[in-house]
N, CA, C and O atoms as a GROMACS GRO file, in nm:
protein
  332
    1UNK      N    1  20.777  15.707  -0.404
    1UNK     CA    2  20.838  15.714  -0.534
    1UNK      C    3  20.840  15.575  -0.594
    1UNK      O    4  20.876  15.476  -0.531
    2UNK      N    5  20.803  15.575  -0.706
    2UNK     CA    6  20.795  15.455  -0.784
    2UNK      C    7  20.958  15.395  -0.833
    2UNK      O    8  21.029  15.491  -0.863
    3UNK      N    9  21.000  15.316  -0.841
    3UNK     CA   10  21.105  15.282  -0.926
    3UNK      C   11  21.112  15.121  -0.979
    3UNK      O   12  21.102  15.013  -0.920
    4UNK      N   13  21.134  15.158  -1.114
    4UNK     CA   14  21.137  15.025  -1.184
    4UNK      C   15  21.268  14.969  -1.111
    4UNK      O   16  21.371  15.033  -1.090
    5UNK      N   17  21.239  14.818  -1.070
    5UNK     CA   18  21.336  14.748  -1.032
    5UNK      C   19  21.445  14.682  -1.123
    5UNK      O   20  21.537  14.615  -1.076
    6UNK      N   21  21.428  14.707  -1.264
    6UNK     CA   22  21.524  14.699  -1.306
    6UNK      C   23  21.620  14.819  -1.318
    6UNK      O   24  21.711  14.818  -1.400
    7UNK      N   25  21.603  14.894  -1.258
    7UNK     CA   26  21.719  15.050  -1.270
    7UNK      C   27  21.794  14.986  -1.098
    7UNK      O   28  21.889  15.045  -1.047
    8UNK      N   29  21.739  14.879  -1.041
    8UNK     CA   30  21.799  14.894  -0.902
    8UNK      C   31  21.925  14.792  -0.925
    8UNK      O   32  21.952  14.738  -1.031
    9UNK      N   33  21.999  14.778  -0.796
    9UNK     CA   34  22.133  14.751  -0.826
    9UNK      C   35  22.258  14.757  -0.728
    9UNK      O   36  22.331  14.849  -0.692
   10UNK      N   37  22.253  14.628  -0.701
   10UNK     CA   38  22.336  14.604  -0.537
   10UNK      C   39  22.456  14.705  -0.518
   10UNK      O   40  22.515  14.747  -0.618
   11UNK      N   41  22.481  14.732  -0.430
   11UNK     CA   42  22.576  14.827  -0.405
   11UNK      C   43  22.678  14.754  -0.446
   11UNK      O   44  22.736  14.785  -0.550
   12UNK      N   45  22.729  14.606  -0.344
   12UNK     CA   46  22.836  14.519  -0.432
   12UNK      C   47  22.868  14.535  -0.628
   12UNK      O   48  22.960  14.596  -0.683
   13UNK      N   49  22.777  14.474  -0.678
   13UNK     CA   50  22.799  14.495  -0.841
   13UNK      C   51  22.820  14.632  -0.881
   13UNK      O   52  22.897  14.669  -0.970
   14UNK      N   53  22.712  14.738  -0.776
   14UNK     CA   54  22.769  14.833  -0.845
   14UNK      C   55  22.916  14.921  -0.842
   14UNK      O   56  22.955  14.994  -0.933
   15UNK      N   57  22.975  14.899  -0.735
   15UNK     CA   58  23.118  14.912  -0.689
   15UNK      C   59  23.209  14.794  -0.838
   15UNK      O   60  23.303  14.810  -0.916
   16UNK      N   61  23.133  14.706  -0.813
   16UNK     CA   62  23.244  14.607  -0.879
   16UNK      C   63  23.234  14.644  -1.080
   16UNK      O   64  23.315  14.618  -1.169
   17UNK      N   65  23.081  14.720  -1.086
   17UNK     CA   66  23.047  14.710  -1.231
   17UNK      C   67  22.990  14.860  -1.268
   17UNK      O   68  22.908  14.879  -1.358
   18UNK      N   69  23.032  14.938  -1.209
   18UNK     CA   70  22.980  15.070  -1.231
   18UNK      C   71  22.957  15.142  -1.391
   18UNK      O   72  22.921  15.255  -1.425
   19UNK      N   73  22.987  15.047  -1.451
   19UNK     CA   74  22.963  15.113  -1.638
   19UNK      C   75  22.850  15.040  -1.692
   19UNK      O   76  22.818  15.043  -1.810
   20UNK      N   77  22.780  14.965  -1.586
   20UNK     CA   78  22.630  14.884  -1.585
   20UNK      C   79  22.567  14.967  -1.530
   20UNK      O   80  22.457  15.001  -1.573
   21UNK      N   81  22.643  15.039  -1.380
   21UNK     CA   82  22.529  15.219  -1.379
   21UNK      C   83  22.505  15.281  -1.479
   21UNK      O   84  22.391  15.310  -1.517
   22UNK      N   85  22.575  15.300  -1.515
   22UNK     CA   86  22.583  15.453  -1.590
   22UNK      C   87  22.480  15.388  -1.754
   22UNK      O   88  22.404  15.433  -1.839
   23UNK      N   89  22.525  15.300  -1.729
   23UNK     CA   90  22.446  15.205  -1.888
   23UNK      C   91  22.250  15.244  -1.833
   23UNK      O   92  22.152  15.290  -1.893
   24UNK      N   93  22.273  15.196  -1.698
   24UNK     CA   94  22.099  15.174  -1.662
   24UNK      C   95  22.067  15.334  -1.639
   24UNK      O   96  21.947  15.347  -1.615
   25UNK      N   97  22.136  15.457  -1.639
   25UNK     CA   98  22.110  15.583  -1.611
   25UNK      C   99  22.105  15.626  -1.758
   25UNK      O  100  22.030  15.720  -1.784
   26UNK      N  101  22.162  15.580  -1.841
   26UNK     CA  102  22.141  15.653  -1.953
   26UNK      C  103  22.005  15.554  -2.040
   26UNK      O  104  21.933  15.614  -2.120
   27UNK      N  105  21.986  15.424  -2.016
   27UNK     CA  106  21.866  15.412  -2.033
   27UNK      C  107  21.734  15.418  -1.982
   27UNK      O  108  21.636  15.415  -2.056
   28UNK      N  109  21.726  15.428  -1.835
   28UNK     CA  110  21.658  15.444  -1.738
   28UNK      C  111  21.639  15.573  -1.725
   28UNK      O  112  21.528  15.621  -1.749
   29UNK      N  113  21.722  15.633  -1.693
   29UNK     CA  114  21.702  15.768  -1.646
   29UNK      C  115  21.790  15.814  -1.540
   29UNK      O  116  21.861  15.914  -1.528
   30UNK      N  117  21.760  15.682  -1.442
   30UNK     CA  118  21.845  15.703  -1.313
   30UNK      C  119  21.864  15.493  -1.300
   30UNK      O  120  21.833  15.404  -1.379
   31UNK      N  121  21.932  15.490  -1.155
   31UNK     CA  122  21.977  15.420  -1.108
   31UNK      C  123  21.997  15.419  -0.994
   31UNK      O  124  22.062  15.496  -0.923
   32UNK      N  125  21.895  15.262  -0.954
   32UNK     CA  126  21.897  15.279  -0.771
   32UNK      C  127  22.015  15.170  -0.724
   32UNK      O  128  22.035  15.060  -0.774
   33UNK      N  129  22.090  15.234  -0.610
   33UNK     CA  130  22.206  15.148  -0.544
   33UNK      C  131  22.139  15.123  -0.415
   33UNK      O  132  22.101  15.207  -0.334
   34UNK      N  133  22.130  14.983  -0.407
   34UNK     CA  134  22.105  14.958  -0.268
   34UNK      C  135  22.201  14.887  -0.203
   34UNK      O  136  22.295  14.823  -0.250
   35UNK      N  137  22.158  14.910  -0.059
   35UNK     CA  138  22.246  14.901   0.032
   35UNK      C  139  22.184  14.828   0.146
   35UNK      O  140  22.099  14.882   0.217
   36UNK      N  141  22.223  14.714   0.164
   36UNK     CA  142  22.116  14.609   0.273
   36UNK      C  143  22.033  14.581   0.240
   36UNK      O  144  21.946  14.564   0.326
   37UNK      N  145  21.994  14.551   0.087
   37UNK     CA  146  21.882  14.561   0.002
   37UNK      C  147  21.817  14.656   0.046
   37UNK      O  148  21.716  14.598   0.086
   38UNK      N  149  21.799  14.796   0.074
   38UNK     CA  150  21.731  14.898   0.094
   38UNK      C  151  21.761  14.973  -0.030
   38UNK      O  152  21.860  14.915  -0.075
   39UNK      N  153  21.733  15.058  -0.099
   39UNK     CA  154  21.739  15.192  -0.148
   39UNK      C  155  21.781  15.243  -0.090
   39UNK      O  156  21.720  15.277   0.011
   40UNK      N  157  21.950  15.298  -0.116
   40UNK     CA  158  21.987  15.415  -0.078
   40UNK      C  159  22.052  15.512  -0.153
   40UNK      O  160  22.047  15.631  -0.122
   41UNK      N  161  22.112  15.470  -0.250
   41UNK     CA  162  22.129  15.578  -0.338
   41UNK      C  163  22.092  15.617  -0.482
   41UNK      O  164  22.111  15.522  -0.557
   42UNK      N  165  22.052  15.708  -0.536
   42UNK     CA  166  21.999  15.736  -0.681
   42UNK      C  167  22.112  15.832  -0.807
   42UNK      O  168  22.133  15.953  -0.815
   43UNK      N  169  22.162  15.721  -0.886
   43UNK     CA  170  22.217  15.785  -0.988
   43UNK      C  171  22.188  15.853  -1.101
   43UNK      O  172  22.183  15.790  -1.207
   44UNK      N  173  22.165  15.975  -1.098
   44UNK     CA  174  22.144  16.075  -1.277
   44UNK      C  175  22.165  16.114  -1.341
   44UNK      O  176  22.270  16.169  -1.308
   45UNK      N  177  22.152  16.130  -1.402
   45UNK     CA  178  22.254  16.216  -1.544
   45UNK      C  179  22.255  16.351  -1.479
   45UNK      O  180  22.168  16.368  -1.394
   46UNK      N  181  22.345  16.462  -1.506
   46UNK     CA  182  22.365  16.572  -1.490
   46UNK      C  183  22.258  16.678  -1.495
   46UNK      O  184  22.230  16.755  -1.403
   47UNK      N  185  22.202  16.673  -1.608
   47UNK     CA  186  22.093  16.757  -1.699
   47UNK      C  187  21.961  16.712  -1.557
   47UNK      O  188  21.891  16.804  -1.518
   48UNK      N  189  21.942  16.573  -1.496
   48UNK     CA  190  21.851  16.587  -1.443
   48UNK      C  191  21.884  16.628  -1.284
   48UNK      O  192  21.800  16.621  -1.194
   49UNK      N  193  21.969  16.654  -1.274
   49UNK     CA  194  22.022  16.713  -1.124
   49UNK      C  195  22.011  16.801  -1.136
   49UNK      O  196  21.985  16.862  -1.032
   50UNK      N  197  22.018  16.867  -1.236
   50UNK     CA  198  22.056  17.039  -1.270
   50UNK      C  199  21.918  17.098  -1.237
   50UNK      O  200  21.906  17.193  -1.160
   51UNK      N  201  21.806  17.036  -1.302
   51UNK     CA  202  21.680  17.012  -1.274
   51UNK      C  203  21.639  17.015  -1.149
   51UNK      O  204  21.561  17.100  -1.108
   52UNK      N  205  21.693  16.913  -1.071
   52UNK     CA  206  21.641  16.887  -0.961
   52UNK      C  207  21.665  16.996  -0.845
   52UNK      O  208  21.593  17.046  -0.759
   53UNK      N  209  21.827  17.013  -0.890
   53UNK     CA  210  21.843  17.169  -0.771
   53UNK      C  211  21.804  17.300  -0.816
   53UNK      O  212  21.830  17.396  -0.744
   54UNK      N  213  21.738  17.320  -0.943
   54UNK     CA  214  21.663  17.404  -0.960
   54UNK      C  215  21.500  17.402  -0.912
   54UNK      O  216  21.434  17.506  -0.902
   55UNK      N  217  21.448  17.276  -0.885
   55UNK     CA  218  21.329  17.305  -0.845
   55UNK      C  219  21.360  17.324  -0.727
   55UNK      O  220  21.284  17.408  -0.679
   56UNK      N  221  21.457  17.275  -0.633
   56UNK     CA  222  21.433  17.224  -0.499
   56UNK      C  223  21.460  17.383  -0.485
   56UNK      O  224  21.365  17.442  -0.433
   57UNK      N  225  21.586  17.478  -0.527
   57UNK     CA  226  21.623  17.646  -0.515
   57UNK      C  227  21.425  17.701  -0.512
   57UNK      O  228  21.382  17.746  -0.406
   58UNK      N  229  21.345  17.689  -0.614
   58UNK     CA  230  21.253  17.741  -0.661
   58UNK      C  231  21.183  17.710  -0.532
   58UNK      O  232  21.155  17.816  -0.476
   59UNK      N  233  21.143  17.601  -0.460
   59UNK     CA  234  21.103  17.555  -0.370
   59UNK      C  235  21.125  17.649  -0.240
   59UNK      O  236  21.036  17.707  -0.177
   60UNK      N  237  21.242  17.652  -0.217
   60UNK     CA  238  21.283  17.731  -0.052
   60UNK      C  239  21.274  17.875  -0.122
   60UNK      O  240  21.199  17.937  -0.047
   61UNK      N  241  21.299  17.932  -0.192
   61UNK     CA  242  21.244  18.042  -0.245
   61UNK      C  243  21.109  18.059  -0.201
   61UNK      O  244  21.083  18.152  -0.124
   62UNK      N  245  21.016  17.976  -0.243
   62UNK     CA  246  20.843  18.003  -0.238
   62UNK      C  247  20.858  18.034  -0.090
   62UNK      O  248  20.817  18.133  -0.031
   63UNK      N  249  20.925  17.930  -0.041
   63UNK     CA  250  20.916  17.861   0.150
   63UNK      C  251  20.947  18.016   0.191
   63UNK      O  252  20.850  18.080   0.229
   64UNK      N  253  21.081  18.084   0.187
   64UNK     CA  254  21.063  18.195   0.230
   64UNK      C  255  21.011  18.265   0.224
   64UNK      O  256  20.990  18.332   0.325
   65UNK      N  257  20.941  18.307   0.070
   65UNK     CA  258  20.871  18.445   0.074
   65UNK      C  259  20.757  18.440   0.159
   65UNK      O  260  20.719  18.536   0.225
   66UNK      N  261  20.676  18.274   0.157
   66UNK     CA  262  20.549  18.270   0.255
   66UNK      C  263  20.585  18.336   0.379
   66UNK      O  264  20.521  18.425   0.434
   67UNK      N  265  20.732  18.264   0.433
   67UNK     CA  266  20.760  18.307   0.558
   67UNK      C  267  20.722  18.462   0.600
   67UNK      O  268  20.649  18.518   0.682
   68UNK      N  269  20.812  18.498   0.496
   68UNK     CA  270  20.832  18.642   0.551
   68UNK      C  271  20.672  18.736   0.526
   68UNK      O  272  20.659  18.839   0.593
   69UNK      N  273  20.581  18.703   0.450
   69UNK     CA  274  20.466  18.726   0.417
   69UNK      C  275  20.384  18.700   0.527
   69UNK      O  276  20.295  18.780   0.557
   70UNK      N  277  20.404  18.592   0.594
   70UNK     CA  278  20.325  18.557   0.709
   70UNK      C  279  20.358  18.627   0.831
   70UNK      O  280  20.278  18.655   0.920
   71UNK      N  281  20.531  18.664   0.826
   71UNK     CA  282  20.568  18.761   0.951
   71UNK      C  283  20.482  18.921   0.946
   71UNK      O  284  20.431  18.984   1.039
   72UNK      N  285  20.490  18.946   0.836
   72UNK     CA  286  20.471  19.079   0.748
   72UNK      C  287  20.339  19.080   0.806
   72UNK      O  288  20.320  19.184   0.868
   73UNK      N  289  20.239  19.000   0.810
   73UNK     CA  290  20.076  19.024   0.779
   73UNK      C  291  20.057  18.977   0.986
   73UNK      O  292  19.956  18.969   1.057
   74UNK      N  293  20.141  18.966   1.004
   74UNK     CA  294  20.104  18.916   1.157
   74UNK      C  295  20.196  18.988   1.267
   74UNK      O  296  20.192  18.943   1.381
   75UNK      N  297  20.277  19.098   1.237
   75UNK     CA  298  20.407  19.116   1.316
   75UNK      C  299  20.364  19.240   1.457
   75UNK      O  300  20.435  19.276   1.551
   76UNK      N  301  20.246  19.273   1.426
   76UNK     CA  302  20.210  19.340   1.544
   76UNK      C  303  20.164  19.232   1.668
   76UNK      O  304  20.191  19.250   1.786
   77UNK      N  305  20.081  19.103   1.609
   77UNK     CA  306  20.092  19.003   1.716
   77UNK      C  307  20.206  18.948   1.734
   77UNK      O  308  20.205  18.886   1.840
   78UNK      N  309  20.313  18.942   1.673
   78UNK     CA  310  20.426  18.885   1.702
   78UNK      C  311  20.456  18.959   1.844
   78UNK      O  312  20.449  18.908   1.956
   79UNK      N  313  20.488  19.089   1.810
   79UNK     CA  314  20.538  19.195   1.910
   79UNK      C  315  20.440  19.202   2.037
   79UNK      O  316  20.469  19.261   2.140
   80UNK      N  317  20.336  19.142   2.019
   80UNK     CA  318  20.259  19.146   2.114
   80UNK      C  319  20.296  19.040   2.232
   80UNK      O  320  20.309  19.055   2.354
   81UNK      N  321  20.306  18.923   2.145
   81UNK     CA  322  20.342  18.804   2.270
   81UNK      C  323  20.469  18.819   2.258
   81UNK      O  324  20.535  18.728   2.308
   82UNK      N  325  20.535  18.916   2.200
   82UNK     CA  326  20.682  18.877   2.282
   82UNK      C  327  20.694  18.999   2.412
   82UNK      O  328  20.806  19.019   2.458
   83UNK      N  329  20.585  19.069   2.462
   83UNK     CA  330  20.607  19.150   2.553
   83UNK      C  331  20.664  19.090   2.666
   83UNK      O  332  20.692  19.158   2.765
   0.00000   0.00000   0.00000
């Protein structure tokens, strides 16, 4: 994942200055908090979370139906090696 390093943003300042988050999320988009200078956390606006747990729902959705599609099209060998 790409991220402009100006959306990033020490965990210190951001504890101490958190309306400089929300400033770099509403111009940015988001906002990275790091932690040990690592990336560890990402701040978003609502609208794009809402987003996000809708694809990720849409996602394990697909994941299951393959599943069960793959049990479906294979379940006599299933039953076979589980003799």
């Amino acid at each position: 994942m790409m991220v402009n390093t100006d959306s990033m943003v020490p965990m210190t300042e951001a504890n101490q200055n958190f309306s400089r988050v929300t400033r770099l999320v509403d111009q940015a988009g988001l906002a990275v908090i790091l932690k040990n200078n690592k990336p560890r956390y990402i701040v978003v606006d609502f609208d794009e979370y809402e987003e996000f747990q809708a694809a990720r729902e849409a996602r394990r959705k697909k994941v299951e139906a393959t599943a069960d599609q793959l049990i479906a099209e294979n379940l006599e060998a299933f039953r076979e090696l589980a003799k």
